[in-house]
JSON list of C-alpha atoms in Angstrom, two decimals:
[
{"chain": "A", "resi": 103, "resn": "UNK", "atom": "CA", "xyz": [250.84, -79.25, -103.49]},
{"chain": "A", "resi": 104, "resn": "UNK", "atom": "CA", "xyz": [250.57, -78.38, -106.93]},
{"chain": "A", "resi": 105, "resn": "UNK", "atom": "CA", "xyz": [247.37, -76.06, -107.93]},
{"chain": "A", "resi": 106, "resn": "UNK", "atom": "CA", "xyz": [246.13, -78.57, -110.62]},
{"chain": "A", "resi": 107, "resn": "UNK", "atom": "CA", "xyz": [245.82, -81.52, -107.70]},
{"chain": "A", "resi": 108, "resn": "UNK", "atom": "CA", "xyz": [243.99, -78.96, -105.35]},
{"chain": "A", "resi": 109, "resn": "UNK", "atom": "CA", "xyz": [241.88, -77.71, -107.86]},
{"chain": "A", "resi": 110, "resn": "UNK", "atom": "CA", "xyz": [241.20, -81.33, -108.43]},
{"chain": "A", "resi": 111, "resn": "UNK", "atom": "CA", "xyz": [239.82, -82.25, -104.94]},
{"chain": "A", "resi": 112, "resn": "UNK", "atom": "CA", "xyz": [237.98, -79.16, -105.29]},
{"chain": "A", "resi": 113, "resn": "UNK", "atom": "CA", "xyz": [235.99, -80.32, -108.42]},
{"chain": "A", "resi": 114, "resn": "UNK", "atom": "CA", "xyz": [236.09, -83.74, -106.79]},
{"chain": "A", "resi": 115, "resn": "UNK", "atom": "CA", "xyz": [234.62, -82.50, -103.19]},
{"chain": "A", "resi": 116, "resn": "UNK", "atom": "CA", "xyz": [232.33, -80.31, -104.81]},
{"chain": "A", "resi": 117, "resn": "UNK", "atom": "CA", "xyz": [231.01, -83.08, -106.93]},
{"chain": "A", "resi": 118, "resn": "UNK", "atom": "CA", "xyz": [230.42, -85.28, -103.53]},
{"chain": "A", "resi": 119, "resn": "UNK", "atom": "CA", "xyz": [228.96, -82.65, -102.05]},
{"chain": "A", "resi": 120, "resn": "UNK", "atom": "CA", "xyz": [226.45, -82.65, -105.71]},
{"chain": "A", "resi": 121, "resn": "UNK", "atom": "CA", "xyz": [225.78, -85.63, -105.26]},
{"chain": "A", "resi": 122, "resn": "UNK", "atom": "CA", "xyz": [225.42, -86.46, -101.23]},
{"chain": "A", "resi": 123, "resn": "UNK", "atom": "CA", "xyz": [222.93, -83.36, -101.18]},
{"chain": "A", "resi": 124, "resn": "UNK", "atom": "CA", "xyz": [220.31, -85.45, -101.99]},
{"chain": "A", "resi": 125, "resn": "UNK", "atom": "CA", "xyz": [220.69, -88.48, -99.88]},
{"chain": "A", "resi": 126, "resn": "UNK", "atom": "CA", "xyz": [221.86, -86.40, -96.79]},
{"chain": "A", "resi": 127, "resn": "UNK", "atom": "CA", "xyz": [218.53, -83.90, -97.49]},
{"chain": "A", "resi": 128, "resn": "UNK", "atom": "CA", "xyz": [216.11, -87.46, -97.76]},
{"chain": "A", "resi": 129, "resn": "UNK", "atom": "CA", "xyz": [217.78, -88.51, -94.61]},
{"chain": "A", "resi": 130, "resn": "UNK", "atom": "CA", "xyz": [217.23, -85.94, -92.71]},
{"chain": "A", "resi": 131, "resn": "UNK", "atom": "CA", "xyz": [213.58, -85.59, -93.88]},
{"chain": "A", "resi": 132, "resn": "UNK", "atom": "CA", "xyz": [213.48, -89.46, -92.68]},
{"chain": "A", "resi": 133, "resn": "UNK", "atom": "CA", "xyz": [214.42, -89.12, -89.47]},
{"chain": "A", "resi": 134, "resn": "UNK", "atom": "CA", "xyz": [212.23, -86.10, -89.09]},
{"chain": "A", "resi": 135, "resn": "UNK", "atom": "CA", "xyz": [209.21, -87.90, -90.36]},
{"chain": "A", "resi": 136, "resn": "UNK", "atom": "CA", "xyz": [210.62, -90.97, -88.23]},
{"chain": "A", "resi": 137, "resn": "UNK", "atom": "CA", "xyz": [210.73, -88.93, -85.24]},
{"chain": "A", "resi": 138, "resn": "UNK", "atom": "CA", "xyz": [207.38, -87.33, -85.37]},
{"chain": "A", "resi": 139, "resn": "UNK", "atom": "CA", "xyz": [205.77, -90.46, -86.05]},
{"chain": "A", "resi": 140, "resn": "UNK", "atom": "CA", "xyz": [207.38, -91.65, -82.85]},
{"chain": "A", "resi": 141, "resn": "UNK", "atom": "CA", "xyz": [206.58, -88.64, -80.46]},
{"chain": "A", "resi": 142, "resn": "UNK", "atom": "CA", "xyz": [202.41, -88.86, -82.16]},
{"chain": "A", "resi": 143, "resn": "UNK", "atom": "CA", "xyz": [203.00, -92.81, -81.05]},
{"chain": "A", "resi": 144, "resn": "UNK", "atom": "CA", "xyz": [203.57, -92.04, -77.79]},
{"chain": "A", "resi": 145, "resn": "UNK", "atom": "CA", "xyz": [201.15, -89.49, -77.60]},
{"chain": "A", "resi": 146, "resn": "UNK", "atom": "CA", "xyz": [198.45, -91.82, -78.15]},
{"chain": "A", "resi": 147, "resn": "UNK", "atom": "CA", "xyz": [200.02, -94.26, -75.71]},
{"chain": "A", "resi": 148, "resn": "UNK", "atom": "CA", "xyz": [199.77, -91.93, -73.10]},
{"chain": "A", "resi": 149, "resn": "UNK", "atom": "CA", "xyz": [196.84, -91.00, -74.26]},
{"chain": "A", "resi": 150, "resn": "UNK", "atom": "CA", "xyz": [195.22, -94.63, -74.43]},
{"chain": "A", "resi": 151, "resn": "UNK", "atom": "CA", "xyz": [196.73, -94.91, -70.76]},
{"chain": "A", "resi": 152, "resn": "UNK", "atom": "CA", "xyz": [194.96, -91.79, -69.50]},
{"chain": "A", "resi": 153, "resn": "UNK", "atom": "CA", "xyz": [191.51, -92.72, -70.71]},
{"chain": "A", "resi": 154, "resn": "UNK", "atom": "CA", "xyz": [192.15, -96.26, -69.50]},
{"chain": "A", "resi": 155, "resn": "UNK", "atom": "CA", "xyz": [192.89, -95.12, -65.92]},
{"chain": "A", "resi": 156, "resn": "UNK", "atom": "CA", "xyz": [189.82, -92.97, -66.37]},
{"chain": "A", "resi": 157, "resn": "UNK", "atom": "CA", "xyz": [187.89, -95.20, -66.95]},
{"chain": "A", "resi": 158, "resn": "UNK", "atom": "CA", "xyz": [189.63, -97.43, -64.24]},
{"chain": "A", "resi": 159, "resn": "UNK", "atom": "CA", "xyz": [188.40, -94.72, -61.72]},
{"chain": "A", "resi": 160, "resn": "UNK", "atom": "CA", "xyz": [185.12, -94.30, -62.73]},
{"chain": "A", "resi": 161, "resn": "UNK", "atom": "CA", "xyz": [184.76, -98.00, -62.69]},
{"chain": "A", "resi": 162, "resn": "UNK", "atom": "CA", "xyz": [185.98, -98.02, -59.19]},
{"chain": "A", "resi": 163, "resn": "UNK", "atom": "CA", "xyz": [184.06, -95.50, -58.28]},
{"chain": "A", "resi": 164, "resn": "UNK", "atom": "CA", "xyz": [181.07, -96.62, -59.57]},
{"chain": "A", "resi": 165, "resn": "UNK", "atom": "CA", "xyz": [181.68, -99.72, -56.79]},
{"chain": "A", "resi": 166, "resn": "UNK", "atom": "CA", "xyz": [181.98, -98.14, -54.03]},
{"chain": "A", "resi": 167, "resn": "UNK", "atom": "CA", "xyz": [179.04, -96.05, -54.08]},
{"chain": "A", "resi": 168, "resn": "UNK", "atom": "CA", "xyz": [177.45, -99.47, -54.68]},
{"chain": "A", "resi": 169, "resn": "UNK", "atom": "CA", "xyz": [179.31, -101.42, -52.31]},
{"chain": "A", "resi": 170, "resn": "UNK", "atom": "CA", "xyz": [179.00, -98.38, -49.52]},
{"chain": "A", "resi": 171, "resn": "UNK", "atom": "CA", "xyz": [175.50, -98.40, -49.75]},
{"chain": "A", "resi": 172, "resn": "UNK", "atom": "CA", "xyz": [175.19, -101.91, -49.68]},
{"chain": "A", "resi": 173, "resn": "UNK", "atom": "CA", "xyz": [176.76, -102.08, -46.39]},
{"chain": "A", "resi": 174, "resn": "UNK", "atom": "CA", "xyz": [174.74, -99.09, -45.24]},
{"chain": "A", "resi": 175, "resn": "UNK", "atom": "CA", "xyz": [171.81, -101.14, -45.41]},
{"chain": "A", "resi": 176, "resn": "UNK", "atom": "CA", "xyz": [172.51, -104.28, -44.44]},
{"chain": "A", "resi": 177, "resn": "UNK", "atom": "CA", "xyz": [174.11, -102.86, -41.05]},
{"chain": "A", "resi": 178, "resn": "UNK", "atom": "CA", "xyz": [171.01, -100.40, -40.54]},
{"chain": "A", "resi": 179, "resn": "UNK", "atom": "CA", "xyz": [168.39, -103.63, -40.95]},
{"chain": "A", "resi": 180, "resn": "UNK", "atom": "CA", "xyz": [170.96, -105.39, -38.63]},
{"chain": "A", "resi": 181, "resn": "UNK", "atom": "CA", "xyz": [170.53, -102.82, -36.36]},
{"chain": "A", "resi": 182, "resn": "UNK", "atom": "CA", "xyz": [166.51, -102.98, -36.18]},
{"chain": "A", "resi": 183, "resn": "UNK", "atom": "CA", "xyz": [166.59, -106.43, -35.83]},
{"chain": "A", "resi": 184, "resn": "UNK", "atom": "CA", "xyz": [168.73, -106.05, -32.84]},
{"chain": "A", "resi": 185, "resn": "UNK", "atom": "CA", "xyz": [165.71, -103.64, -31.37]},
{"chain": "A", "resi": 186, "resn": "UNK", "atom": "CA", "xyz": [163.21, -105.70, -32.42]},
{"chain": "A", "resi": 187, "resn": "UNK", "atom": "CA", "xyz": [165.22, -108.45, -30.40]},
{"chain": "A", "resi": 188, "resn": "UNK", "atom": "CA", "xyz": [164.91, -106.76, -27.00]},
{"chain": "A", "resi": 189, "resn": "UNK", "atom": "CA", "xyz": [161.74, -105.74, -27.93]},
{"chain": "A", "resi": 190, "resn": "UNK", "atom": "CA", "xyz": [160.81, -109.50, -27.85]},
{"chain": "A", "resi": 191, "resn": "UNK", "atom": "CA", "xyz": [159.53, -109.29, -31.27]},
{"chain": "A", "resi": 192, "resn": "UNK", "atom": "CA", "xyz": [159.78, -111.85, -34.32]},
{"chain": "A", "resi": 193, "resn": "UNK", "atom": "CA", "xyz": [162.11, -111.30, -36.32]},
{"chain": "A", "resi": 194, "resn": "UNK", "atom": "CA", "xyz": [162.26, -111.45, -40.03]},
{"chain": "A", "resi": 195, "resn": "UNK", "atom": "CA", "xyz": [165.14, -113.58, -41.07]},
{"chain": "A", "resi": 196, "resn": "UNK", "atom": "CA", "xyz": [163.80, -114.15, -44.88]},
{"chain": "A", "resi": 197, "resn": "UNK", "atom": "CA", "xyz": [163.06, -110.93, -45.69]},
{"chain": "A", "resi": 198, "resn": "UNK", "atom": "CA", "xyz": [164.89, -107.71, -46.03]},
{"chain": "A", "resi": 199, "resn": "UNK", "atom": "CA", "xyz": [168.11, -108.26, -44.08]},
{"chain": "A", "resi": 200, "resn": "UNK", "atom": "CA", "xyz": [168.52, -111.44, -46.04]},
{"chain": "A", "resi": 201, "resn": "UNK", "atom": "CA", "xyz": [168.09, -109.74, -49.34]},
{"chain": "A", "resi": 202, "resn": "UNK", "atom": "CA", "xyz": [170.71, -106.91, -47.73]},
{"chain": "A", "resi": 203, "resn": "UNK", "atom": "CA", "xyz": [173.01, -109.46, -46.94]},
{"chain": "A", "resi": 204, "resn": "UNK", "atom": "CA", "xyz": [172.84, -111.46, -50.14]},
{"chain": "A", "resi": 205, "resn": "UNK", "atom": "CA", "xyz": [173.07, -107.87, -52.27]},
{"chain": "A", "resi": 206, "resn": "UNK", "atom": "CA", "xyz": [176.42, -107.06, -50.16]},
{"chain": "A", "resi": 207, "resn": "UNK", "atom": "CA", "xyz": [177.69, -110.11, -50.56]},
{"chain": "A", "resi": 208, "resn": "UNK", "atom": "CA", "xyz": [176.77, -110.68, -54.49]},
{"chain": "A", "resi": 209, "resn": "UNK", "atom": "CA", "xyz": [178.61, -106.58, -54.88]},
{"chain": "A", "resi": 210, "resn": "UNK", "atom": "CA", "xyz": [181.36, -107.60, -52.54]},
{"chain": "A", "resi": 211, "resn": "UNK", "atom": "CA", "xyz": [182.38, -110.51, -55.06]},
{"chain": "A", "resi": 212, "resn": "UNK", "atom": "CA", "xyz": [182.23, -108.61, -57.83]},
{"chain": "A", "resi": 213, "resn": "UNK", "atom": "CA", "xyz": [184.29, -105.46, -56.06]},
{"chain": "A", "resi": 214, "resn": "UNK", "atom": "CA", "xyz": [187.17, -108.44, -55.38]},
{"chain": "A", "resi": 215, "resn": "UNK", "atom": "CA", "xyz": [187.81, -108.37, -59.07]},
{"chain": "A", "resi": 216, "resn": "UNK", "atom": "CA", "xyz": [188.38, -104.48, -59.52]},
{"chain": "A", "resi": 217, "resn": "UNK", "atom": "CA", "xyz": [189.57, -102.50, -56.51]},
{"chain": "A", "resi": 218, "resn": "UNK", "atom": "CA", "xyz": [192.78, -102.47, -54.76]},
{"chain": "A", "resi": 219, "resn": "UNK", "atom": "CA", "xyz": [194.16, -104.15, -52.01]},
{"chain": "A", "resi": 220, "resn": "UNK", "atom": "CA", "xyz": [194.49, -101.02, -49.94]},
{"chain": "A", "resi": 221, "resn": "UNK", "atom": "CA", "xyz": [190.64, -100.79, -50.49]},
{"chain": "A", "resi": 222, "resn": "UNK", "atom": "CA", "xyz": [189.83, -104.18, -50.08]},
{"chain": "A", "resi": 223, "resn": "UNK", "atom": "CA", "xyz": [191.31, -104.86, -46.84]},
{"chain": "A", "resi": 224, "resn": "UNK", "atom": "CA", "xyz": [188.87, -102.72, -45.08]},
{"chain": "A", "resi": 225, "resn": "UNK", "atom": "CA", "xyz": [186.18, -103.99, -46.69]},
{"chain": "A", "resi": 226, "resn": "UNK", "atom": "CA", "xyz": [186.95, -107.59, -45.69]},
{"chain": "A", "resi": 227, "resn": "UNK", "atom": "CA", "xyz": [186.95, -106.47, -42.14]},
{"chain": "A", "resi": 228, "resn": "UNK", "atom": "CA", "xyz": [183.58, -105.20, -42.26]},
{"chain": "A", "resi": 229, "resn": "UNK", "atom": "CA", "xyz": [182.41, -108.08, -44.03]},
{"chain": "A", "resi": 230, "resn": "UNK", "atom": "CA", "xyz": [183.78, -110.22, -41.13]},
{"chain": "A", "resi": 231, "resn": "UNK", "atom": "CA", "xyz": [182.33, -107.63, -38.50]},
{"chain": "A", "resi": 232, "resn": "UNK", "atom": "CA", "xyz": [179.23, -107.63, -39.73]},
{"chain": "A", "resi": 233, "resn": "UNK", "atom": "CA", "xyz": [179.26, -111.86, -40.60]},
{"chain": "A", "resi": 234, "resn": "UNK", "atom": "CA", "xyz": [180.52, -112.24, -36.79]},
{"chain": "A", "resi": 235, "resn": "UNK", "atom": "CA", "xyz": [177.11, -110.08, -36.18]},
{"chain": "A", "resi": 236, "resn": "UNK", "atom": "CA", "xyz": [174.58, -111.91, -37.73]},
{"chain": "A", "resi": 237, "resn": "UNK", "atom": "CA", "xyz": [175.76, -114.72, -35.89]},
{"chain": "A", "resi": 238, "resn": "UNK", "atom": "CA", "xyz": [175.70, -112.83, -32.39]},
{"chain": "A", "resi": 239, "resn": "UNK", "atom": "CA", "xyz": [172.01, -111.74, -33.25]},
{"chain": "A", "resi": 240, "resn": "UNK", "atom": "CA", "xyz": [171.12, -115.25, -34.41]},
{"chain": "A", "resi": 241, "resn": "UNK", "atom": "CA", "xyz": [172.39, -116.67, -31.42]},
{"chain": "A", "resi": 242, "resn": "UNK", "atom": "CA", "xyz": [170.61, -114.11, -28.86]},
{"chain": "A", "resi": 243, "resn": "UNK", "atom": "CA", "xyz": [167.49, -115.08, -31.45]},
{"chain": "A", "resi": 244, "resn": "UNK", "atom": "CA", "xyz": [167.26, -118.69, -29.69]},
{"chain": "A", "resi": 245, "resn": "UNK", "atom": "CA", "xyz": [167.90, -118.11, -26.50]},
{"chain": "A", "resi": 246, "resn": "UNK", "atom": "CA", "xyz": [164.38, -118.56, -24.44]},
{"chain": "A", "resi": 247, "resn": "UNK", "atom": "CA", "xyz": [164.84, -115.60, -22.11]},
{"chain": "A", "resi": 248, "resn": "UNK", "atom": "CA", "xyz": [166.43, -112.23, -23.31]},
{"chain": "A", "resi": 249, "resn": "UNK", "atom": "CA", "xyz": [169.89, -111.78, -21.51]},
{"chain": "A", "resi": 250, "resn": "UNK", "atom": "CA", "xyz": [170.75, -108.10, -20.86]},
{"chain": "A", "resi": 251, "resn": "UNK", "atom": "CA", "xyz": [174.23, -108.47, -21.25]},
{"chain": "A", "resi": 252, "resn": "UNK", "atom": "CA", "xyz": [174.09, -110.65, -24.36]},
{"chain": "A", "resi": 253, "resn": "UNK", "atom": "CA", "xyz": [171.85, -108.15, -25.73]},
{"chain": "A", "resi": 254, "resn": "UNK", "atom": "CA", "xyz": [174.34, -105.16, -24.64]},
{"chain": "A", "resi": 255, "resn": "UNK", "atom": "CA", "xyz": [177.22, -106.97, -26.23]},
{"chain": "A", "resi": 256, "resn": "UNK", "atom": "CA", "xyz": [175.39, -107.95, -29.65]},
{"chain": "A", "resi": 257, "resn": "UNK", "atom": "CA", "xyz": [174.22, -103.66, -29.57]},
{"chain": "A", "resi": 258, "resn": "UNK", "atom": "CA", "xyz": [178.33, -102.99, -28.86]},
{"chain": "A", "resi": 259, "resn": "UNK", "atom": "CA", "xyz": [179.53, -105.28, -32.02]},
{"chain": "A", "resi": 260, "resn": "UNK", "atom": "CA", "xyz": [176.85, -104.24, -34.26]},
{"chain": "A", "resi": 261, "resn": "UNK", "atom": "CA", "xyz": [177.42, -100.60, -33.39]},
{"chain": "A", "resi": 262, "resn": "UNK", "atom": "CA", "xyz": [181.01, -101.08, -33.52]},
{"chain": "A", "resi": 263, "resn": "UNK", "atom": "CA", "xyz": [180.45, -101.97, -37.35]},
{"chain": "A", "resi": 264, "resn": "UNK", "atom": "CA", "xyz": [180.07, -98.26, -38.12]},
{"chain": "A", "resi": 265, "resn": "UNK", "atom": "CA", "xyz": [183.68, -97.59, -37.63]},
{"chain": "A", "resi": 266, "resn": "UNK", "atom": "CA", "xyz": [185.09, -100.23, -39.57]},
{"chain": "A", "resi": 267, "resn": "UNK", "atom": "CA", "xyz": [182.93, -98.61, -42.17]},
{"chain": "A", "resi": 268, "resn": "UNK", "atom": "CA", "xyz": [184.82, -94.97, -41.56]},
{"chain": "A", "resi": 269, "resn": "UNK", "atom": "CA", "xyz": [187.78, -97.09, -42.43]},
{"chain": "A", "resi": 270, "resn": "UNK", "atom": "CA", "xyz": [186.40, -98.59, -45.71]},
{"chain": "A", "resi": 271, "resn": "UNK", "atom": "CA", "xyz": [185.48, -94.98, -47.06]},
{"chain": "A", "resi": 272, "resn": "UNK", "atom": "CA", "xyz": [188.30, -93.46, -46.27]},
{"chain": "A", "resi": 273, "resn": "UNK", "atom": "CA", "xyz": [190.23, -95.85, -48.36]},
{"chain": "A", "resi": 274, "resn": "UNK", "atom": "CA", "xyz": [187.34, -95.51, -51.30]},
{"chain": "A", "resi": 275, "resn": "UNK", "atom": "CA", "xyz": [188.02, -91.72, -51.03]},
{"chain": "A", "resi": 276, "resn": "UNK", "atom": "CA", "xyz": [191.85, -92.02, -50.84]},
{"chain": "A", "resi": 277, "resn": "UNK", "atom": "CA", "xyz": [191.64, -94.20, -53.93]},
{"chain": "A", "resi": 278, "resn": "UNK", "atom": "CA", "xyz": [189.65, -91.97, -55.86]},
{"chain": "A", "resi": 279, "resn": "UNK", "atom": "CA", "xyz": [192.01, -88.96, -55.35]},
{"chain": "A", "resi": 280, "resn": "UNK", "atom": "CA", "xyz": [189.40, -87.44, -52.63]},
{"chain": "A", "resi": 281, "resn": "UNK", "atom": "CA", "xyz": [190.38, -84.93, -50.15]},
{"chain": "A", "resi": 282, "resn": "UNK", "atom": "CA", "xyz": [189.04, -85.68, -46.33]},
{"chain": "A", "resi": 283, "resn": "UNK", "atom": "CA", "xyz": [188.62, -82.30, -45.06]},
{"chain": "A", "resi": 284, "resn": "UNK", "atom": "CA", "xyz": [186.36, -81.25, -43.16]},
{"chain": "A", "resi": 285, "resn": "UNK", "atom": "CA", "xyz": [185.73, -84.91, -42.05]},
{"chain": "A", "resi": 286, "resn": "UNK", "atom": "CA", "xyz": [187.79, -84.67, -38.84]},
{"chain": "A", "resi": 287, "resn": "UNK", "atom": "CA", "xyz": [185.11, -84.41, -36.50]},
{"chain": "A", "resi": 288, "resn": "UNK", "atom": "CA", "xyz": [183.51, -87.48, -37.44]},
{"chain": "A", "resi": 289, "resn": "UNK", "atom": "CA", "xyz": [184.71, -91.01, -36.22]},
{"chain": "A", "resi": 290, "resn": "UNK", "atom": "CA", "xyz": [186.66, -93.01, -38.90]},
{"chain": "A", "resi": 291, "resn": "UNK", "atom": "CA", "xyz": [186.61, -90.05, -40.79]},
{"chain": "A", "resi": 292, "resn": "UNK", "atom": "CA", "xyz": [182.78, -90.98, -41.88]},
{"chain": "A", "resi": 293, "resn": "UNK", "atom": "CA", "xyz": [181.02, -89.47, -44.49]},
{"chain": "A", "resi": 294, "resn": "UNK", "atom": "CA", "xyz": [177.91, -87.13, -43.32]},
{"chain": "A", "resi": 295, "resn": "UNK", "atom": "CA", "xyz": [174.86, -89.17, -43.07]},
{"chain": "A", "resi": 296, "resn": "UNK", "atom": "CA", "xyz": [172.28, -89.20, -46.13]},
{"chain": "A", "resi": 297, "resn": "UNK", "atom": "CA", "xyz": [169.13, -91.04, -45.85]},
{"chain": "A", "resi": 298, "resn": "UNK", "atom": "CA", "xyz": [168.98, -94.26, -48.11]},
{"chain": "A", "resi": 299, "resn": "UNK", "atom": "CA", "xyz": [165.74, -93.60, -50.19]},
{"chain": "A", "resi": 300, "resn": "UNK", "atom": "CA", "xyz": [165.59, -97.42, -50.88]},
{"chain": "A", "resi": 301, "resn": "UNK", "atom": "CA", "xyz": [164.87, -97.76, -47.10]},
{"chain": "A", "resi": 302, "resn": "UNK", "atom": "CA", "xyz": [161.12, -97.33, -45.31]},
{"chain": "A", "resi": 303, "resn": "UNK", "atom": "CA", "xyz": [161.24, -94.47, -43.08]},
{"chain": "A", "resi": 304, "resn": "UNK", "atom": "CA", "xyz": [162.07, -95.53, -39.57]},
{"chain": "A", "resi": 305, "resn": "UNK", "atom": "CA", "xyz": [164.92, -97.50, -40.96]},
{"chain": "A", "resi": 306, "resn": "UNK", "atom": "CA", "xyz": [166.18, -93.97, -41.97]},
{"chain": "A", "resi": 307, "resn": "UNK", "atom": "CA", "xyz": [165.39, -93.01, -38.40]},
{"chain": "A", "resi": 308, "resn": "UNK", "atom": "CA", "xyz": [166.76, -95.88, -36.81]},
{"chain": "A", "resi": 309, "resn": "UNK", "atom": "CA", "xyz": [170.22, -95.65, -38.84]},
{"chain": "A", "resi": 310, "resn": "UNK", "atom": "CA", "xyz": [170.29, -92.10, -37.72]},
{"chain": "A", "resi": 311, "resn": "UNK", "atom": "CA", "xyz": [169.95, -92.41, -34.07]},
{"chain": "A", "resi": 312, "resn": "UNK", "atom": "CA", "xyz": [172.35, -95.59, -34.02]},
{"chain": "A", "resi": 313, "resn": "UNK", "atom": "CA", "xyz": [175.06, -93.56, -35.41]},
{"chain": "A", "resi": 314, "resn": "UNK", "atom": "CA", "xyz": [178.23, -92.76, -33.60]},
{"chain": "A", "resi": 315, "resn": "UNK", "atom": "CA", "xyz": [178.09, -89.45, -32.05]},
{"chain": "A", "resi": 316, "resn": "UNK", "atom": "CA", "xyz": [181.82, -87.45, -32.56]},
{"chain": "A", "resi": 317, "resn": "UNK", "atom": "CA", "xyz": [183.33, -87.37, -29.56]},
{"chain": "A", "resi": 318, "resn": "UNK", "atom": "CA", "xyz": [184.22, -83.72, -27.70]},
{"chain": "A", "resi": 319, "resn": "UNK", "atom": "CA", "xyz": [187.64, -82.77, -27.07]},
{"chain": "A", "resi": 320, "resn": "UNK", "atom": "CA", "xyz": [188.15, -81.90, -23.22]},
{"chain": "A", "resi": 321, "resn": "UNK", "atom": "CA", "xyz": [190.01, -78.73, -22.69]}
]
């Protein structure tokens, strides 16, 4: 090739290269600029997403400690009125239990519309379990005479509530990320009892002493 065409293309590529500097050194700075703007987008996406589910959990957990004690109570009252039953005294059917039973039910409804189904399900069963109780203690309620038996089975079912609640709190706890140890001793893998101070004092009793006891291992 002769040396006047090469030096040619030299002068001509150098020129290019003169020229292209510029565009080539904006476009890079672009796509720089475009692809920090994209990774501080994404940070605040998964940023948004974090406080969101944050806030998610604490809303959850915020209705379960409701909805727990809720159920707490109403079962405890339950309880008493089953005493009071073979007792032979009056019961109070428009008083506390009712309000119990229409505060559980008003939290339950609102609980539909925010927890899972894995957390739900249990607490429909003790909803059932303890609607299926009432009924049993309203039923013994009219009967003239007390029956033994009735009374016996009304005690089992009501009593019988407590570990469908185990159930229910171990999906709350499993929900919120909670570990269960240490709970193995207790049936359902209940939480350790703490007196509701919303409740008169032999209510607190009562719901004590109806409690499961955990069951010994035989050697």
């Amino acid at each position: 090739m002769d040396a006047g065409v090469i030096a040619l293309l030299v002068a001509a590529v150098g020129v290019a290269g003169t020229l292209l500097a510029p565009i080539t050194t904006t476009w890079v700075g672009s796509r720089a600029r475009l692809q920090e703007f994209e990774l501080q987008q994404r940070a605040e996406q998964a940023k948004r997403h974090f406080e969101e589910a944050q806030q998610n959990l604490e809303r959850r957990r915020e209705t379960y400690v409701v909805l727990n004690s809720a159920v707490r109570r109403y079962r405890i009252l339950m309880m008493e009125d089953v005493h009071v039953l073979r007792s032979g005294g009056p019961l109070d059917e428009g008083g506390a239990i009712e309000a119990a039973r229409l505060e559980f039910q008003d939290v339950y409804a609102q609980a539909q519309m925010l927890i899972p189904d894995s957390v739900l399900g249990p607490c429909h069963e003790v909803r059932v379990a303890l609607a299926d109780a009432r009924k049993g203690i309203a039923a013994l309620h009219e009967e003239s005479e007390l029956d033994q038996e009735k009374w016996q089975g009304v005690h089992a079912e009501v009593m019988q509530v407590w570990d469908l609640i185990g159930v229910m709190q171990e999906a709350m706890r499993q929900d919120l990320g909670i570990t269960a140890s240490g709970m193995s001793g207790r049936p359902g893998g209940q939480l350790p009892y703490v007196p509701d101070p919303s409740l008169p004092a032999q209510h607190q009793l009562l719901s004590r002493e109806d409690e499961p006891r955990p069951r010994q291992d035989r050697p």
